[in-house]
């Protein structure tokens, strides 16, 4: 019974978000009919598009820098622990950097998608530039993830898996102990909550921008 309820929760959340988006659109449409705020929204949307490429660059840089920062911090702590024959410290920062590197590309794509409806495809430079930023970000974050995975294997040789194969997640989880699996589940839940909040924000924004 509990399992069925747990399975229904994501579907219920999505339906609630869809309903919230519809209600938001209706609500703002009614306000607009009285206050004429649609022009203000268009002004904001056009202003956002003007700085879209800059915003995408900033998002890409932050999405790369933050996991790299945690990786270096965790790597130094782990190496110091190994030199002193102490219990391994800093491992959680390394694991966190792996999760953040995975989420980084997600945020880059989300920001890139914000400007998609405003692209002037007769001027191919901006769409092409955004695509280049996405591809370069994906390459850098992919290489960073591979570097993190290979470093984890140096102090935890039982870990197996090649990041660039489809079986990586399966092999990585199989080679994890119960504590590591628990950490992965916690990280996955945190990622789910972040995605859920982004989805909620996106639905509300789309509801506002789609009103007539």
PDB file of C-alpha atoms in Angstrom:
ATOM      1  CA  UNK A   1       0.000   0.000   0.000  1.00  0.00           C
ATOM      2  CA  UNK A   2       2.815   2.389   0.924  1.00  0.00           C
ATOM      3  CA  UNK A   3       4.650   1.501  -2.309  1.00  0.00           C
ATOM      4  CA  UNK A   4       1.599   2.438  -4.386  1.00  0.00           C
ATOM      5  CA  UNK A   5       1.346   5.771  -2.588  1.00  0.00           C
ATOM      6  CA  UNK A   6       5.048   6.441  -3.167  1.00  0.00           C
ATOM      7  CA  UNK A   7       4.674   5.671  -6.882  1.00  0.00           C
ATOM      8  CA  UNK A   8       1.705   8.004  -7.194  1.00  0.00           C
ATOM      9  CA  UNK A   9       3.470  10.976  -5.569  1.00  0.00           C
ATOM     10  CA  UNK A  10       5.539  12.049  -8.657  1.00  0.00           C
ATOM     11  CA  UNK A  11       2.436  11.839 -10.892  1.00  0.00           C
ATOM     12  CA  UNK A  12       0.373  13.832  -8.399  1.00  0.00           C
ATOM     13  CA  UNK A  13       3.144  16.461  -8.181  1.00  0.00           C
ATOM     14  CA  UNK A  14       3.250  16.835 -11.979  1.00  0.00           C
ATOM     15  CA  UNK A  15      -0.548  17.165 -12.174  1.00  0.00           C
ATOM     16  CA  UNK A  16      -0.481  19.766  -9.402  1.00  0.00           C
ATOM     17  CA  UNK A  17       2.225  21.726 -11.228  1.00  0.00           C
ATOM     18  CA  UNK A  18       0.195  21.607 -14.459  1.00  0.00           C
ATOM     19  CA  UNK A  19      -2.878  22.821 -12.603  1.00  0.00           C
ATOM     20  CA  UNK A  20      -0.846  25.549 -10.927  1.00  0.00           C
ATOM     21  CA  UNK A  21       0.470  26.691 -14.313  1.00  0.00           C
ATOM     22  CA  UNK A  22      -3.062  26.865 -15.744  1.00  0.00           C
ATOM     23  CA  UNK A  23      -4.375  28.750 -12.715  1.00  0.00           C
ATOM     24  CA  UNK A  24      -1.411  31.131 -12.857  1.00  0.00           C
ATOM     25  CA  UNK A  25      -2.056  31.840 -16.536  1.00  0.00           C
ATOM     26  CA  UNK A  26      -5.754  32.525 -15.906  1.00  0.00           C
ATOM     27  CA  UNK A  27      -4.968  34.659 -12.859  1.00  0.00           C
ATOM     28  CA  UNK A  28      -2.440  36.834 -14.661  1.00  0.00           C
ATOM     29  CA  UNK A  29      -4.688  37.090 -17.725  1.00  0.00           C
ATOM     30  CA  UNK A  30      -7.425  38.521 -15.510  1.00  0.00           C
ATOM     31  CA  UNK A  31      -4.974  40.932 -13.895  1.00  0.00           C
ATOM     32  CA  UNK A  32      -3.675  41.962 -17.299  1.00  0.00           C
ATOM     33  CA  UNK A  33      -7.186  42.736 -18.546  1.00  0.00           C
ATOM     34  CA  UNK A  34      -7.469  45.246 -15.721  1.00  0.00           C
ATOM     35  CA  UNK A  35      -3.936  46.522 -15.226  1.00  0.00           C
ATOM     36  CA  UNK A  36      -2.451  45.955 -18.700  1.00  0.00           C
ATOM     37  CA  UNK A  37       0.736  44.366 -17.363  1.00  0.00           C
ATOM     38  CA  UNK A  38       1.354  42.321 -20.514  1.00  0.00           C
ATOM     39  CA  UNK A  39       3.483  45.126 -21.959  1.00  0.00           C
ATOM     40  CA  UNK A  40       5.605  45.066 -18.798  1.00  0.00           C
ATOM     41  CA  UNK A  41       6.065  41.303 -19.151  1.00  0.00           C
ATOM     42  CA  UNK A  42       7.060  41.725 -22.812  1.00  0.00           C
ATOM     43  CA  UNK A  43       9.555  44.381 -21.749  1.00  0.00           C
ATOM     44  CA  UNK A  44      10.996  42.036 -19.117  1.00  0.00           C
ATOM     45  CA  UNK A  45      11.102  39.116 -21.562  1.00  0.00           C
ATOM     46  CA  UNK A  46      12.855  41.198 -24.222  1.00  0.00           C
ATOM     47  CA  UNK A  47      15.286  42.516 -21.625  1.00  0.00           C
ATOM     48  CA  UNK A  48      16.035  38.977 -20.485  1.00  0.00           C
ATOM     49  CA  UNK A  49      16.684  37.955 -24.077  1.00  0.00           C
ATOM     50  CA  UNK A  50      19.117  40.837 -24.526  1.00  0.00           C
ATOM     51  CA  UNK A  51      21.325  39.476 -21.730  1.00  0.00           C
ATOM     52  CA  UNK A  52      20.537  35.827 -22.487  1.00  0.00           C
ATOM     53  CA  UNK A  53      23.946  34.963 -23.931  1.00  0.00           C
ATOM     54  CA  UNK A  54      25.730  36.630 -21.000  1.00  0.00           C
ATOM     55  CA  UNK A  55      23.455  34.770 -18.575  1.00  0.00           C
ATOM     56  CA  UNK A  56      24.225  31.503 -20.364  1.00  0.00           C
ATOM     57  CA  UNK A  57      27.981  32.152 -20.140  1.00  0.00           C
ATOM     58  CA  UNK A  58      27.718  32.911 -16.414  1.00  0.00           C
ATOM     59  CA  UNK A  59      25.638  29.768 -15.815  1.00  0.00           C
ATOM     60  CA  UNK A  60      28.146  27.642 -17.730  1.00  0.00           C
ATOM     61  CA  UNK A  61      31.127  29.069 -15.830  1.00  0.00           C
ATOM     62  CA  UNK A  62      29.447  28.607 -12.435  1.00  0.00           C
ATOM     63  CA  UNK A  63      28.267  25.085 -13.369  1.00  0.00           C
ATOM     64  CA  UNK A  64      31.870  24.142 -14.162  1.00  0.00           C
ATOM     65  CA  UNK A  65      33.647  26.073 -11.401  1.00  0.00           C
ATOM     66  CA  UNK A  66      31.501  24.912  -8.442  1.00  0.00           C
ATOM     67  CA  UNK A  67      31.983  21.129  -8.914  1.00  0.00           C
ATOM     68  CA  UNK A  68      35.664  21.696  -9.742  1.00  0.00           C
ATOM     69  CA  UNK A  69      36.087  23.686  -6.515  1.00  0.00           C
ATOM     70  CA  UNK A  70      34.532  20.923  -4.389  1.00  0.00           C
ATOM     71  CA  UNK A  71      36.571  18.287  -6.229  1.00  0.00           C
ATOM     72  CA  UNK A  72      39.882  20.059  -5.540  1.00  0.00           C
ATOM     73  CA  UNK A  73      38.926  20.640  -1.905  1.00  0.00           C
ATOM     74  CA  UNK A  74      37.886  17.013  -1.423  1.00  0.00           C
ATOM     75  CA  UNK A  75      40.901  15.695  -3.355  1.00  0.00           C
ATOM     76  CA  UNK A  76      43.332  17.602  -1.132  1.00  0.00           C
ATOM     77  CA  UNK A  77      41.643  16.332   2.039  1.00  0.00           C
ATOM     78  CA  UNK A  78      41.643  12.731   0.791  1.00  0.00           C
ATOM     79  CA  UNK A  79      45.319  12.878  -0.222  1.00  0.00           C
ATOM     80  CA  UNK A  80      46.307  14.386   3.141  1.00  0.00           C
ATOM     81  CA  UNK A  81      44.408  11.616   4.938  1.00  0.00           C
ATOM     82  CA  UNK A  82      46.157   8.924   2.901  1.00  0.00           C
ATOM     83  CA  UNK A  83      49.581  10.455   3.568  1.00  0.00           C
ATOM     84  CA  UNK A  84      48.945  10.469   7.317  1.00  0.00           C
ATOM     85  CA  UNK A  85      47.356   6.996   7.311  1.00  0.00           C
ATOM     86  CA  UNK A  86      44.206   8.496   8.819  1.00  0.00           C
ATOM     87  CA  UNK A  87      40.596   7.733   8.065  1.00  0.00           C
ATOM     88  CA  UNK A  88      39.714   9.154   4.679  1.00  0.00           C
ATOM     89  CA  UNK A  89      38.373  12.690   5.021  1.00  0.00           C
ATOM     90  CA  UNK A  90      36.894  14.849   2.288  1.00  0.00           C
ATOM     91  CA  UNK A  91      35.264  11.952   0.472  1.00  0.00           C
ATOM     92  CA  UNK A  92      31.848  13.592   0.699  1.00  0.00           C
ATOM     93  CA  UNK A  93      33.176  16.661  -1.138  1.00  0.00           C
ATOM     94  CA  UNK A  94      34.407  14.430  -3.953  1.00  0.00           C
ATOM     95  CA  UNK A  95      31.019  12.708  -4.150  1.00  0.00           C
ATOM     96  CA  UNK A  96      29.286  16.090  -4.077  1.00  0.00           C
ATOM     97  CA  UNK A  97      31.444  17.354  -6.930  1.00  0.00           C
ATOM     98  CA  UNK A  98      30.394  14.347  -9.028  1.00  0.00           C
ATOM     99  CA  UNK A  99      26.715  15.100  -8.404  1.00  0.00           C
ATOM    100  CA  UNK A 100      27.131  18.834  -9.107  1.00  0.00           C
ATOM    101  CA  UNK A 101      28.972  18.136 -12.350  1.00  0.00           C
ATOM    102  CA  UNK A 102      26.030  15.986 -13.383  1.00  0.00           C
ATOM    103  CA  UNK A 103      23.531  18.744 -12.532  1.00  0.00           C
ATOM    104  CA  UNK A 104      25.635  21.481 -14.137  1.00  0.00           C
ATOM    105  CA  UNK A 105      24.756  20.598 -17.721  1.00  0.00           C
ATOM    106  CA  UNK A 106      21.079  20.428 -16.763  1.00  0.00           C
ATOM    107  CA  UNK A 107      21.129  24.066 -15.635  1.00  0.00           C
ATOM    108  CA  UNK A 108      23.058  25.159 -18.747  1.00  0.00           C
ATOM    109  CA  UNK A 109      20.426  23.573 -21.003  1.00  0.00           C
ATOM    110  CA  UNK A 110      17.586  25.144 -18.976  1.00  0.00           C
ATOM    111  CA  UNK A 111      19.067  28.637 -19.348  1.00  0.00           C
ATOM    112  CA  UNK A 112      19.694  28.043 -23.063  1.00  0.00           C
ATOM    113  CA  UNK A 113      16.057  27.002 -23.500  1.00  0.00           C
ATOM    114  CA  UNK A 114      14.846  30.302 -22.014  1.00  0.00           C
ATOM    115  CA  UNK A 115      15.945  32.152 -25.132  1.00  0.00           C
ATOM    116  CA  UNK A 116      14.805  29.573 -27.674  1.00  0.00           C
ATOM    117  CA  UNK A 117      11.396  31.169 -28.366  1.00  0.00           C
ATOM    118  CA  UNK A 118      13.064  34.513 -29.106  1.00  0.00           C
ATOM    119  CA  UNK A 119      15.759  33.276 -31.484  1.00  0.00           C
ATOM    120  CA  UNK A 120      15.952  35.060 -34.816  1.00  0.00           C
ATOM    121  CA  UNK A 121      17.121  32.154 -36.963  1.00  0.00           C
ATOM    122  CA  UNK A 122      17.848  34.490 -39.883  1.00  0.00           C
ATOM    123  CA  UNK A 123      20.736  35.617 -37.684  1.00  0.00           C
ATOM    124  CA  UNK A 124      22.369  32.295 -36.901  1.00  0.00           C
ATOM    125  CA  UNK A 125      25.188  33.678 -34.753  1.00  0.00           C
ATOM    126  CA  UNK A 126      23.425  33.723 -31.375  1.00  0.00           C
ATOM    127  CA  UNK A 127      21.796  30.251 -31.652  1.00  0.00           C
ATOM    128  CA  UNK A 128      25.133  28.884 -32.877  1.00  0.00           C
ATOM    129  CA  UNK A 129      26.971  30.537 -29.985  1.00  0.00           C
ATOM    130  CA  UNK A 130      24.518  29.042 -27.477  1.00  0.00           C
ATOM    131  CA  UNK A 131      24.939  25.585 -29.022  1.00  0.00           C
ATOM    132  CA  UNK A 132      28.732  25.938 -28.800  1.00  0.00           C
ATOM    133  CA  UNK A 133      28.449  26.910 -25.109  1.00  0.00           C
ATOM    134  CA  UNK A 134      26.294  23.828 -24.433  1.00  0.00           C
ATOM    135  CA  UNK A 135      28.674  21.486 -26.288  1.00  0.00           C
ATOM    136  CA  UNK A 136      31.806  22.919 -24.637  1.00  0.00           C
ATOM    137  CA  UNK A 137      30.136  22.765 -21.208  1.00  0.00           C
ATOM    138  CA  UNK A 138      29.127  19.143 -21.826  1.00  0.00           C
ATOM    139  CA  UNK A 139      32.689  18.219 -22.836  1.00  0.00           C
ATOM    140  CA  UNK A 140      34.319  19.961 -19.864  1.00  0.00           C
ATOM    141  CA  UNK A 141      31.817  18.562 -17.350  1.00  0.00           C
ATOM    142  CA  UNK A 142      32.148  15.095 -18.888  1.00  0.00           C
ATOM    143  CA  UNK A 143      35.941  15.193 -18.591  1.00  0.00           C
ATOM    144  CA  UNK A 144      35.641  16.515 -15.030  1.00  0.00           C
ATOM    145  CA  UNK A 145      33.298  13.665 -14.092  1.00  0.00           C
ATOM    146  CA  UNK A 146      35.720  11.151 -15.602  1.00  0.00           C
ATOM    147  CA  UNK A 147      38.588  12.707 -13.625  1.00  0.00           C
ATOM    148  CA  UNK A 148      36.529  12.479 -10.417  1.00  0.00           C
ATOM    149  CA  UNK A 149      35.594   8.850 -11.078  1.00  0.00           C
ATOM    150  CA  UNK A 150      39.208   7.871 -11.772  1.00  0.00           C
ATOM    151  CA  UNK A 151      40.361   9.651  -8.603  1.00  0.00           C
ATOM    152  CA  UNK A 152      37.767   7.803  -6.504  1.00  0.00           C
ATOM    153  CA  UNK A 153      39.155   4.525  -7.879  1.00  0.00           C
ATOM    154  CA  UNK A 154      42.648   5.413  -6.600  1.00  0.00           C
ATOM    155  CA  UNK A 155      41.580   5.217  -2.943  1.00  0.00           C
ATOM    156  CA  UNK A 156      38.644   2.866  -3.438  1.00  0.00           C
ATOM    157  CA  UNK A 157      39.918   0.230  -5.893  1.00  0.00           C
ATOM    158  CA  UNK A 158      36.753  -1.859  -5.525  1.00  0.00           C
ATOM    159  CA  UNK A 159      34.858   0.756  -7.520  1.00  0.00           C
ATOM    160  CA  UNK A 160      34.275  -0.235 -11.137  1.00  0.00           C
ATOM    161  CA  UNK A 161      32.670   1.396 -14.149  1.00  0.00           C
ATOM    162  CA  UNK A 162      33.567   3.404 -17.223  1.00  0.00           C
ATOM    163  CA  UNK A 163      31.843   6.788 -17.314  1.00  0.00           C
ATOM    164  CA  UNK A 164      31.590   6.726 -21.107  1.00  0.00           C
ATOM    165  CA  UNK A 165      29.598   3.482 -21.298  1.00  0.00           C
ATOM    166  CA  UNK A 166      25.868   2.931 -20.897  1.00  0.00           C
ATOM    167  CA  UNK A 167      26.497   0.468 -18.048  1.00  0.00           C
ATOM    168  CA  UNK A 168      28.351   2.966 -15.880  1.00  0.00           C
ATOM    169  CA  UNK A 169      25.558   3.613 -13.360  1.00  0.00           C
ATOM    170  CA  UNK A 170      24.807  -0.094 -13.033  1.00  0.00           C
ATOM    171  CA  UNK A 171      28.472  -1.101 -12.602  1.00  0.00           C
ATOM    172  CA  UNK A 172      29.158   1.792 -10.215  1.00  0.00           C
ATOM    173  CA  UNK A 173      26.237   0.899  -7.958  1.00  0.00           C
ATOM    174  CA  UNK A 174      27.122  -2.800  -7.935  1.00  0.00           C
ATOM    175  CA  UNK A 175      30.619  -1.977  -6.693  1.00  0.00           C
ATOM    176  CA  UNK A 176      29.317   0.342  -3.941  1.00  0.00           C
ATOM    177  CA  UNK A 177      28.888  -0.708  -0.325  1.00  0.00           C
ATOM    178  CA  UNK A 178      25.738   0.011   1.678  1.00  0.00           C
ATOM    179  CA  UNK A 179      27.023   3.326   3.021  1.00  0.00           C
ATOM    180  CA  UNK A 180      27.911   4.534  -0.467  1.00  0.00           C
ATOM    181  CA  UNK A 181      24.545   3.434  -1.818  1.00  0.00           C
ATOM    182  CA  UNK A 182      22.835   5.392   0.945  1.00  0.00           C
ATOM    183  CA  UNK A 183      24.835   8.490  -0.006  1.00  0.00           C
ATOM    184  CA  UNK A 184      23.873   7.996  -3.660  1.00  0.00           C
ATOM    185  CA  UNK A 185      20.201   7.695  -2.736  1.00  0.00           C
ATOM    186  CA  UNK A 186      20.438  10.882  -0.661  1.00  0.00           C
ATOM    187  CA  UNK A 187      22.124  12.701  -3.540  1.00  0.00           C
ATOM    188  CA  UNK A 188      19.507  11.401  -5.977  1.00  0.00           C
ATOM    189  CA  UNK A 189      16.731  12.633  -3.707  1.00  0.00           C
ATOM    190  CA  UNK A 190      18.388  16.046  -3.442  1.00  0.00           C
ATOM    191  CA  UNK A 191      18.652  16.171  -7.239  1.00  0.00           C
ATOM    192  CA  UNK A 192      14.992  15.220  -7.501  1.00  0.00           C
ATOM    193  CA  UNK A 193      13.991  18.061  -5.172  1.00  0.00           C
ATOM    194  CA  UNK A 194      16.083  20.557  -7.137  1.00  0.00           C
ATOM    195  CA  UNK A 195      14.522  19.356 -10.401  1.00  0.00           C
ATOM    196  CA  UNK A 196      11.069  19.558  -8.839  1.00  0.00           C
ATOM    197  CA  UNK A 197      11.635  23.170  -7.780  1.00  0.00           C
ATOM    198  CA  UNK A 198      12.991  24.088 -11.221  1.00  0.00           C
ATOM    199  CA  UNK A 199       9.940  22.435 -12.791  1.00  0.00           C
ATOM    200  CA  UNK A 200       7.625  24.431 -10.542  1.00  0.00           C
ATOM    201  CA  UNK A 201       9.425  27.662 -11.404  1.00  0.00           C
ATOM    202  CA  UNK A 202       9.322  26.838 -15.122  1.00  0.00           C
ATOM    203  CA  UNK A 203       5.599  26.044 -15.073  1.00  0.00           C
ATOM    204  CA  UNK A 204       4.805  29.335 -13.336  1.00  0.00           C
ATOM    205  CA  UNK A 205       6.974  31.331 -15.762  1.00  0.00           C
ATOM    206  CA  UNK A 206       5.435  29.587 -18.792  1.00  0.00           C
ATOM    207  CA  UNK A 207       1.978  30.268 -17.400  1.00  0.00           C
ATOM    208  CA  UNK A 208       2.784  33.965 -17.136  1.00  0.00           C
ATOM    209  CA  UNK A 209       4.481  34.277 -20.535  1.00  0.00           C
ATOM    210  CA  UNK A 210       1.787  32.333 -22.397  1.00  0.00           C
ATOM    211  CA  UNK A 211      -1.131  34.476 -21.259  1.00  0.00           C
ATOM    212  CA  UNK A 212      -2.906  36.517 -23.906  1.00  0.00           C
TER     213      UNK A 212
END
